[in-house]
């Protein structure tokens, strides 16, 4: 590690870092704007200027940009010298020339990097007396608000949006002081990761639009470490709450999972917690069929009466925590507990889990995925099934550029230089899917095949890798060659197509890569995308023998089930309406524990309101097998309690022998870990409730949390005690210490002088590195199993004459919870069916026409995907109208009789907020 | 005096002492107000004198509450002790040539004995409250009283030696020519300081120092029991002033006016002086208080004794 | 020691001299003292010269408040103006320190020379926006925050605020 001297103080800095990173890592405050730890340096803003001296004798020195200066042994710098600080002051003064007097009405105020840096540099008085330049704003969709006047032209937004996230519709336009960052024409930002602009922008040009109507400053937000339950990636988040409402979600850094960025489903998908379809009180269905509200004591009594001593079955949920599912399974017995996924999905999920546990390849974290240098995507459009993985893949294709840069002895943070060098050269990514995907722009090769064919293709690649004859399939041979040439090849497949053979095929490719070369120079990775936040945890909990919904229906119809308990699950999204009706009709009593009103709740006899993931504690297992704990951000209102509470109370009332002495979340976790060997690791996901950092709890509120004596003064002027947290090491107050805690307990980032999210580096070992308290979560699937390569399986196939219904999830809409959130709801399309050009021609329909599925009278809008495999009809599960469609079933289509085309203009301009003139 | 008249006179003294103490609560506040450039209680009646009635009414109607964690018997006993012993102290005070409840030949010792017993009140009150502030107050009080008791008695020995008697009446009569405040000036100073400490008034109110101990030994007291502590304190103040009048300022003696008037005037002036002390002097630290007692006051009284003794020996020879 | 004794005696003498000085107390209910316009009493919310409410719900008063007795929630009007959906001051906690007024960037929150705020019921000390909002401009007559801020609102387009140039035409090629 080189030693450098800064202001006569010697520092040891990491090899290959730039000076700005080194200064920040050493705890020195050096202002900056354009540099970002995930995006490297371009030296655009000139804010991190320092003075470098040639040698000991040099007294004048010269000004260099910290972010563009590599640290070398013995280099001498000055941060505080007049020359450097004067230069920085001049730079910020010029950046502030046109900055409007907006802070009071700016959603960035109080966590603004520009405010922080202005204070840090010491610029106080505006000397400029001229006119400020102004800009018109653009409407950028329901998620991101644009206020161009505030821009300081650091170019972070376009660098993030275009270079990092691969978006195309946001750019820097015009020249000199007319530079404008926006779209060519007004409209919704197309990238699924546009929300990160809110965090990337150092000032208030891009702000969270869903926050602005109910705005709360950062210092007033109560927050706790949470995990996004929007998909199976398990991104770490920090939701912020005030007045009992979730205000916004920010990224919580996790070096191995989401890093600095979230997808828009994760960022904007928590609004469901504030939704008016939340259930506030337990409800008991009376004789006349109406629900009566109960208090929680009566509700518990009813719950016990309807459960204890009866023949009970339970349906869990892949979006509920491991603990809640475990308790329900303990209550009803493992052979009466269904995991709560659809009949089509369950075998795929079980297969995926088995393969992940047995594959000799590494099951990668997102950080591992970013290190891959050859990628084969099988089946899934990951941008829609596991969005954050897609953003990681966009980074992994850049590994070719970094290789080239290393040959040229360029440091990896030399962003502009590396992009210039690599141009369009990328690490190879091959996408084999039924239709076009959002990653096609970075794919070297795209193949469009039906699900069964994809599985066959995968086995062909595996065969080619194992030296088999691949002459008949040149594509497979080429892909095999690509994987063979890579050092860190990555195979990604998913359960979204409900095709077990496809998963087998992916595992076979990964297995073949491992067995082919055992010299350790190659580290193949196999990532299997599962659909929901805790799908994997649910599969690990239930094992392979868990009954599916059809089995339960059969047993119910045989009279073996009196009471059915449904945990946080809308069954009507897990099967056709007729199937679910049959199940619910066959049992005497239906008890539903859920946070939201749903079709299943309407069929229940007793509804217990469950707290959401943001109001409760629990563990979920992400698709990489990482168990992660989320903590309540606030105490749920009304009579809501976590499912864990309801179930544990019921278990104790039933005098269940294992649960008599269990009262604490930690004890439930421990019981779960000891009862289910596959889940033994969940105890290590986060410290237990008795953990204390420096002897005190970790505060959920920043130290300047305001309004404590007035917040609820309208209810009563007598202030109650702060709520006490009996379960977790966090406190519902500002008392405590947000320092040196494990990464899994980081409630928010703030450091003196660093009010914005850029203060994160104060919580990291070194800038951009892991959190100093350790990376959150515990991997349950770590060691590679024995080399078992699946045999070539026969993919399921349907009659070639009919069309096959292919589920292609949508980022906005396919997830049940986020679809009820304000911003996401606005972006949800109406139900549609995608057809290939050939099929559309056969049917005689064009894009925008309506079709009906054979046998039903629901009409769908037709979309044409030119790359869709012929014979496939794609739909987005979860959209209104698509609920109840059976994936992979054969269907016939016909023109909708009374279809009215929507006016195209109406769709394009749904919001008007001034226009470019 | 006959037995009946003695009894009546005793009752009169008790009434006067209690009444005096009650008025004193108002008077002290008014006086402090004057010295601190404000008014003090001035709203009720002429000059606010009915404030006394209002305070009494308030104290009498307050909930007579004993904390559940306290030692009930001792808790109730403690405030009564201080009132009783302070009242008994008045028995030996000669208010005039014939106005005395009982002229004990050990009158001075009786007074010292009674004032020493007062420490039990504070100590028991502090202990019985079962409260850390009260306990600390009680402890401080015990140490303070024991320390100041020592030279309080000694400071008076000069007077006794000059008068040749422990009878207060004799002592007053012995001051016919010269009040003892002149020859016994050191004795006066030390007795005054000891007197303040004994009645634990400001600046020596460390047992109840509100800045440190909430309200010290009477933290847990309220209503009538609290009132009795207060009564004890103010009666004690009057008693000390009476003793100073008797021992150093010639008791009832004075020209023209009747003896009892002279006595009252002297007592009144001394009370004003005590209030002035309260208005002017800050509370010392606890170690300073003890240091003052043992390191300065005790030697001073001993020196005073030595000189008085030497003076007497020289006079005799 | 002597110095200490002298000091105590001097103190006593000084205090004794105060027997003859006038009392500083003002006999309040009978005799009302003069209160300057900037006296720190009951808090009001004012309107700008155009008659619109000045408060933009920036939360700075709430965070400046040392006793945390101000709570509010921001909301947005049609034209983009920010305003408080509710604005609550718990006067039973307020210490009339005036920090909120100092912090206010829009001169909305102002303290007035009215301190007579007695209530038998503590709950009545909780003032909501309708109790706080007045129709006038209070002590500062001319200031209008939106005339200096860059945000566009109804009646003030981009570039129409003080010291602002007209909006840039990004499609122009002129230098």
CSV table of C-alpha atoms in Angstrom, one decimal, chain A residues 114-399:
chain,number,residue,atom,x,y,z
A,114,UNK,CA,-24.8,20.6,-2.9
A,115,UNK,CA,-25.8,22.1,0.5
A,116,UNK,CA,-23.3,20.0,2.3
A,117,UNK,CA,-20.5,20.8,-0.1
A,118,UNK,CA,-21.3,24.5,-0.1
A,119,UNK,CA,-21.1,24.5,3.7
A,120,UNK,CA,-17.9,22.4,3.6
A,121,UNK,CA,-16.2,24.7,1.2
A,122,UNK,CA,-17.3,27.8,3.1
A,123,UNK,CA,-19.0,29.7,0.3
A,124,UNK,CA,-21.5,31.9,2.0
A,125,UNK,CA,-22.3,35.1,0.2
A,126,UNK,CA,-23.5,35.3,-3.4
A,127,UNK,CA,-21.5,38.0,-5.1
A,128,UNK,CA,-23.1,37.6,-8.5
A,129,UNK,CA,-25.7,40.2,-9.1
A,130,UNK,CA,-26.7,39.3,-12.7
A,131,UNK,CA,-29.7,37.4,-13.9
A,132,UNK,CA,-30.0,33.7,-13.2
A,133,UNK,CA,-30.6,31.4,-16.1
A,134,UNK,CA,-33.7,29.4,-15.9
A,135,UNK,CA,-35.1,26.3,-17.6
A,136,UNK,CA,-38.4,24.8,-18.2
A,137,UNK,CA,-39.0,21.4,-16.5
A,138,UNK,CA,-40.2,18.3,-18.2
A,139,UNK,CA,-42.7,15.7,-17.2
A,140,UNK,CA,-40.7,12.6,-16.6
A,141,UNK,CA,-43.5,10.2,-15.5
A,142,UNK,CA,-45.1,9.5,-12.2
A,143,UNK,CA,-41.9,8.6,-10.4
A,144,UNK,CA,-39.3,11.3,-11.0
A,145,UNK,CA,-39.8,15.0,-10.7
A,146,UNK,CA,-37.7,17.4,-12.8
A,147,UNK,CA,-36.6,20.8,-11.6
A,148,UNK,CA,-33.9,21.8,-14.1
A,149,UNK,CA,-33.2,25.2,-12.6
A,150,UNK,CA,-31.3,23.6,-9.8
A,151,UNK,CA,-28.8,21.8,-12.0
A,152,UNK,CA,-25.1,22.3,-11.5
A,153,UNK,CA,-24.2,20.3,-14.6
A,154,UNK,CA,-22.1,17.6,-12.9
A,155,UNK,CA,-23.3,15.0,-15.5
A,156,UNK,CA,-23.9,12.4,-12.9
A,157,UNK,CA,-27.5,11.8,-14.1
A,158,UNK,CA,-26.6,11.0,-17.7
A,159,UNK,CA,-23.6,9.0,-16.6
A,160,UNK,CA,-25.8,7.0,-14.4
A,161,UNK,CA,-28.8,6.8,-16.7
A,162,UNK,CA,-27.0,6.1,-19.9
A,163,UNK,CA,-23.6,4.6,-19.0
A,164,UNK,CA,-24.5,2.7,-15.9
A,165,UNK,CA,-28.2,1.7,-16.4
A,166,UNK,CA,-28.2,1.6,-20.1
A,167,UNK,CA,-31.1,4.0,-20.6
A,168,UNK,CA,-31.3,6.0,-23.8
A,169,UNK,CA,-34.0,8.6,-23.2
A,170,UNK,CA,-32.2,10.9,-20.9
A,171,UNK,CA,-29.4,13.0,-22.2
A,172,UNK,CA,-27.4,16.2,-21.9
A,173,UNK,CA,-28.7,18.6,-24.6
A,174,UNK,CA,-27.7,22.0,-26.0
A,175,UNK,CA,-24.3,23.5,-25.3
A,176,UNK,CA,-22.4,26.0,-23.1
A,177,UNK,CA,-24.6,27.4,-20.4
A,178,UNK,CA,-27.7,26.2,-22.1
A,179,UNK,CA,-26.9,22.6,-21.1
A,180,UNK,CA,-30.1,20.8,-20.3
A,181,UNK,CA,-30.5,17.3,-18.8
A,182,UNK,CA,-33.8,15.7,-19.9
A,183,UNK,CA,-35.6,13.8,-22.5
A,184,UNK,CA,-35.9,14.8,-26.1
A,185,UNK,CA,-39.6,15.0,-25.6
A,186,UNK,CA,-41.6,14.9,-22.5
A,187,UNK,CA,-42.7,11.5,-21.2
A,188,UNK,CA,-42.1,8.8,-18.7
A,189,UNK,CA,-38.5,7.8,-18.3
A,190,UNK,CA,-38.1,4.4,-19.9
A,191,UNK,CA,-35.5,2.9,-17.7
A,192,UNK,CA,-36.7,0.6,-14.9
A,193,UNK,CA,-33.9,2.1,-12.7
A,194,UNK,CA,-34.7,5.7,-13.3
A,195,UNK,CA,-35.6,6.2,-9.6
A,196,UNK,CA,-31.9,6.1,-8.7
A,197,UNK,CA,-31.6,9.5,-10.3
A,198,UNK,CA,-33.2,10.8,-7.1
A,199,UNK,CA,-30.2,9.5,-5.1
A,200,UNK,CA,-27.6,10.1,-7.8
A,201,UNK,CA,-28.4,13.7,-8.4
A,202,UNK,CA,-26.3,15.7,-5.9
A,203,UNK,CA,-29.0,18.4,-5.8
A,204,UNK,CA,-32.7,18.6,-6.4
A,205,UNK,CA,-33.1,18.3,-10.1
A,206,UNK,CA,-34.4,14.8,-9.9
A,207,UNK,CA,-36.6,14.2,-6.8
A,208,UNK,CA,-39.0,11.6,-5.7
A,209,UNK,CA,-42.4,12.5,-7.2
A,210,UNK,CA,-44.4,10.2,-4.9
A,211,UNK,CA,-42.7,11.9,-1.9
A,212,UNK,CA,-43.4,15.5,-2.9
A,213,UNK,CA,-47.1,15.4,-2.3
A,214,UNK,CA,-46.6,14.2,1.3
A,215,UNK,CA,-43.1,15.4,1.8
A,216,UNK,CA,-41.1,14.9,4.9
A,217,UNK,CA,-37.5,16.0,5.4
A,218,UNK,CA,-34.8,13.3,6.0
A,219,UNK,CA,-34.3,14.4,9.6
A,220,UNK,CA,-38.0,13.7,10.3
A,221,UNK,CA,-38.1,10.2,8.9
A,222,UNK,CA,-38.1,7.3,11.2
A,223,UNK,CA,-36.4,4.4,9.5
A,224,UNK,CA,-35.1,1.0,10.0
A,225,UNK,CA,-33.1,-1.6,8.0
A,226,UNK,CA,-35.5,-3.4,5.7
A,227,UNK,CA,-35.4,-5.7,2.8
A,228,UNK,CA,-37.4,-5.2,-0.4
A,229,UNK,CA,-40.1,-7.8,-0.8
A,230,UNK,CA,-40.8,-6.8,-4.4
A,231,UNK,CA,-38.9,-9.7,-5.9
A,232,UNK,CA,-36.4,-12.4,-4.9
A,233,UNK,CA,-33.2,-10.4,-5.2
A,234,UNK,CA,-33.6,-9.1,-1.6
A,235,UNK,CA,-32.3,-5.6,-2.1
A,236,UNK,CA,-31.6,-3.8,1.2
A,237,UNK,CA,-33.7,-0.8,1.7
A,238,UNK,CA,-34.3,2.0,4.2
A,239,UNK,CA,-38.0,2.9,4.2
A,240,UNK,CA,-38.7,6.2,6.0
A,241,UNK,CA,-41.9,6.7,8.0
A,242,UNK,CA,-43.7,9.7,9.5
A,243,UNK,CA,-47.2,10.1,10.9
A,244,UNK,CA,-47.8,6.4,10.4
A,245,UNK,CA,-47.2,6.5,6.7
A,246,UNK,CA,-44.3,5.2,4.6
A,247,UNK,CA,-42.9,8.2,2.9
A,248,UNK,CA,-40.2,6.9,0.7
A,249,UNK,CA,-37.7,4.1,0.3
A,250,UNK,CA,-34.0,4.7,-0.1
A,251,UNK,CA,-31.2,2.3,-0.9
A,252,UNK,CA,-29.4,0.6,1.9
A,253,UNK,CA,-25.9,-0.2,0.8
A,254,UNK,CA,-25.0,-3.9,0.7
A,255,UNK,CA,-21.7,-4.6,-1.1
A,256,UNK,CA,-22.8,-8.1,-2.1
A,257,UNK,CA,-26.4,-7.4,-3.1
A,258,UNK,CA,-27.8,-4.1,-4.3
A,259,UNK,CA,-24.7,-1.9,-3.9
A,260,UNK,CA,-25.8,1.7,-4.4
A,261,UNK,CA,-28.9,1.2,-6.6
A,262,UNK,CA,-32.5,-0.1,-6.5
A,263,UNK,CA,-35.0,-0.8,-9.2
A,264,UNK,CA,-38.1,1.3,-9.4
A,265,UNK,CA,-40.3,-1.5,-8.2
A,266,UNK,CA,-38.3,-1.6,-5.0
A,267,UNK,CA,-38.0,2.2,-4.6
A,268,UNK,CA,-41.6,3.0,-5.4
A,269,UNK,CA,-43.3,-0.3,-4.5
A,270,UNK,CA,-43.8,0.3,-0.8
A,271,UNK,CA,-46.8,2.6,-1.1
A,272,UNK,CA,-49.1,-0.3,-0.5
A,273,UNK,CA,-48.4,0.1,3.2
A,274,UNK,CA,-50.4,3.4,3.0
A,275,UNK,CA,-53.0,2.0,0.8
A,276,UNK,CA,-56.6,2.3,1.8
A,277,UNK,CA,-57.1,-1.4,1.0
A,278,UNK,CA,-55.0,-2.2,4.1
A,279,UNK,CA,-57.1,-4.0,6.8
A,280,UNK,CA,-57.2,-2.0,10.0
A,281,UNK,CA,-59.2,-4.4,12.2
A,282,UNK,CA,-59.9,-8.1,12.5
A,283,UNK,CA,-63.1,-9.0,11.0
A,284,UNK,CA,-65.5,-11.9,11.8
A,285,UNK,CA,-68.1,-12.8,9.3
A,286,UNK,CA,-71.5,-12.9,11.0
A,287,UNK,CA,-74.5,-15.0,10.1
A,288,UNK,CA,-75.8,-12.5,7.6
A,289,UNK,CA,-72.5,-12.5,5.8
A,290,UNK,CA,-71.2,-9.1,6.9
A,291,UNK,CA,-67.9,-8.6,8.7
A,292,UNK,CA,-67.9,-7.2,12.2
A,293,UNK,CA,-64.8,-5.5,13.5
A,294,UNK,CA,-63.2,-7.1,16.5
A,295,UNK,CA,-60.5,-6.0,18.9
A,296,UNK,CA,-57.4,-8.2,18.9
A,297,UNK,CA,-58.3,-10.0,22.1
A,298,UNK,CA,-61.7,-11.2,20.7
A,299,UNK,CA,-60.0,-11.9,17.4
A,300,UNK,CA,-57.4,-14.1,19.1
A,301,UNK,CA,-60.2,-15.9,21.0
A,302,UNK,CA,-62.0,-16.6,17.7
A,303,UNK,CA,-58.8,-17.6,16.0
A,304,UNK,CA,-58.2,-20.2,18.8
A,305,UNK,CA,-61.8,-21.4,18.8
A,306,UNK,CA,-61.7,-22.0,15.1
A,307,UNK,CA,-58.3,-23.6,15.1
A,308,UNK,CA,-57.5,-25.5,18.3
A,309,UNK,CA,-58.8,-29.1,18.3
A,310,UNK,CA,-60.0,-28.9,14.7
A,311,UNK,CA,-58.6,-30.5,11.5
A,312,UNK,CA,-56.6,-27.6,10.2
A,313,UNK,CA,-54.6,-27.0,7.0
A,314,UNK,CA,-52.5,-24.0,6.2
A,315,UNK,CA,-51.4,-22.2,3.1
A,316,UNK,CA,-48.2,-20.2,3.5
A,317,UNK,CA,-46.9,-17.5,1.3
A,318,UNK,CA,-43.7,-16.8,-0.5
A,319,UNK,CA,-44.0,-13.2,0.4
A,320,UNK,CA,-44.4,-13.8,4.1
A,321,UNK,CA,-41.3,-14.2,6.3
A,322,UNK,CA,-39.7,-17.6,7.0
A,323,UNK,CA,-40.8,-17.3,10.7
A,324,UNK,CA,-44.4,-16.7,10.0
A,325,UNK,CA,-44.5,-19.6,7.5
A,326,UNK,CA,-42.7,-21.8,10.0
A,327,UNK,CA,-45.2,-21.0,12.7
A,328,UNK,CA,-48.2,-21.7,10.5
A,329,UNK,CA,-46.5,-25.0,9.4
A,330,UNK,CA,-46.0,-25.9,13.1
A,331,UNK,CA,-49.6,-25.1,13.8
A,332,UNK,CA,-51.1,-27.2,11.1
A,333,UNK,CA,-48.4,-29.8,10.7
A,334,UNK,CA,-46.0,-30.1,7.8
A,335,UNK,CA,-48.2,-32.5,5.7
A,336,UNK,CA,-51.1,-30.0,5.8
A,337,UNK,CA,-49.0,-27.0,4.9
A,338,UNK,CA,-48.9,-25.9,1.3
A,339,UNK,CA,-46.2,-23.3,0.3
A,340,UNK,CA,-48.8,-21.2,-1.3
A,341,UNK,CA,-47.6,-21.0,-4.9
A,342,UNK,CA,-49.4,-22.1,-8.0
A,343,UNK,CA,-49.5,-25.7,-9.1
A,344,UNK,CA,-47.5,-24.8,-12.1
A,345,UNK,CA,-44.9,-22.9,-10.2
A,346,UNK,CA,-44.4,-25.3,-7.3
A,347,UNK,CA,-42.4,-28.0,-9.1
A,348,UNK,CA,-40.2,-25.5,-10.8
A,349,UNK,CA,-39.5,-23.8,-7.5
A,350,UNK,CA,-38.7,-27.1,-5.8
A,351,UNK,CA,-36.5,-28.1,-8.7
A,352,UNK,CA,-34.7,-24.7,-8.7
A,353,UNK,CA,-34.0,-25.1,-5.0
A,354,UNK,CA,-32.8,-28.6,-5.3
A,355,UNK,CA,-30.5,-27.6,-8.2
A,356,UNK,CA,-29.1,-24.6,-6.3
A,357,UNK,CA,-28.3,-26.8,-3.3
A,358,UNK,CA,-26.7,-29.5,-5.4
A,359,UNK,CA,-24.9,-27.7,-8.2
A,360,UNK,CA,-21.1,-27.6,-8.1
A,361,UNK,CA,-21.2,-24.1,-9.5
A,362,UNK,CA,-21.3,-21.1,-7.3
A,363,UNK,CA,-24.7,-19.6,-6.7
A,364,UNK,CA,-23.7,-16.0,-7.2
A,365,UNK,CA,-24.5,-12.8,-5.3
A,366,UNK,CA,-25.2,-9.7,-7.3
A,367,UNK,CA,-21.6,-8.7,-6.7
A,368,UNK,CA,-20.5,-12.0,-8.2
A,369,UNK,CA,-22.9,-11.5,-11.1
A,370,UNK,CA,-21.2,-8.1,-11.8
A,371,UNK,CA,-17.9,-10.0,-12.1
A,372,UNK,CA,-19.1,-12.4,-14.7
A,373,UNK,CA,-17.4,-12.2,-18.1
A,374,UNK,CA,-19.7,-14.4,-20.1
A,375,UNK,CA,-23.4,-14.7,-19.5
A,376,UNK,CA,-26.0,-17.1,-20.7
A,377,UNK,CA,-29.5,-16.0,-19.9
A,378,UNK,CA,-32.1,-18.8,-20.3
A,379,UNK,CA,-35.8,-18.1,-20.4
A,380,UNK,CA,-36.2,-15.1,-18.1
A,381,UNK,CA,-36.4,-11.5,-19.0
A,382,UNK,CA,-34.6,-10.6,-15.7
A,383,UNK,CA,-35.3,-6.9,-16.0
A,384,UNK,CA,-38.9,-7.9,-15.2
A,385,UNK,CA,-38.5,-10.9,-13.0
A,386,UNK,CA,-35.5,-9.8,-10.9
A,387,UNK,CA,-34.8,-6.3,-12.0
A,388,UNK,CA,-31.7,-5.5,-10.0
A,389,UNK,CA,-30.0,-8.6,-11.6
A,390,UNK,CA,-30.4,-6.9,-15.0
A,391,UNK,CA,-28.6,-3.8,-13.7
A,392,UNK,CA,-25.9,-6.1,-12.5
A,393,UNK,CA,-25.7,-7.8,-15.9
A,394,UNK,CA,-25.3,-4.4,-17.5
A,395,UNK,CA,-22.1,-4.0,-15.4
A,396,UNK,CA,-20.8,-7.5,-16.0
A,397,UNK,CA,-20.8,-7.0,-19.8
A,398,UNK,CA,-18.4,-4.1,-19.1
A,399,UNK,CA,-15.8,-6.5,-17.8
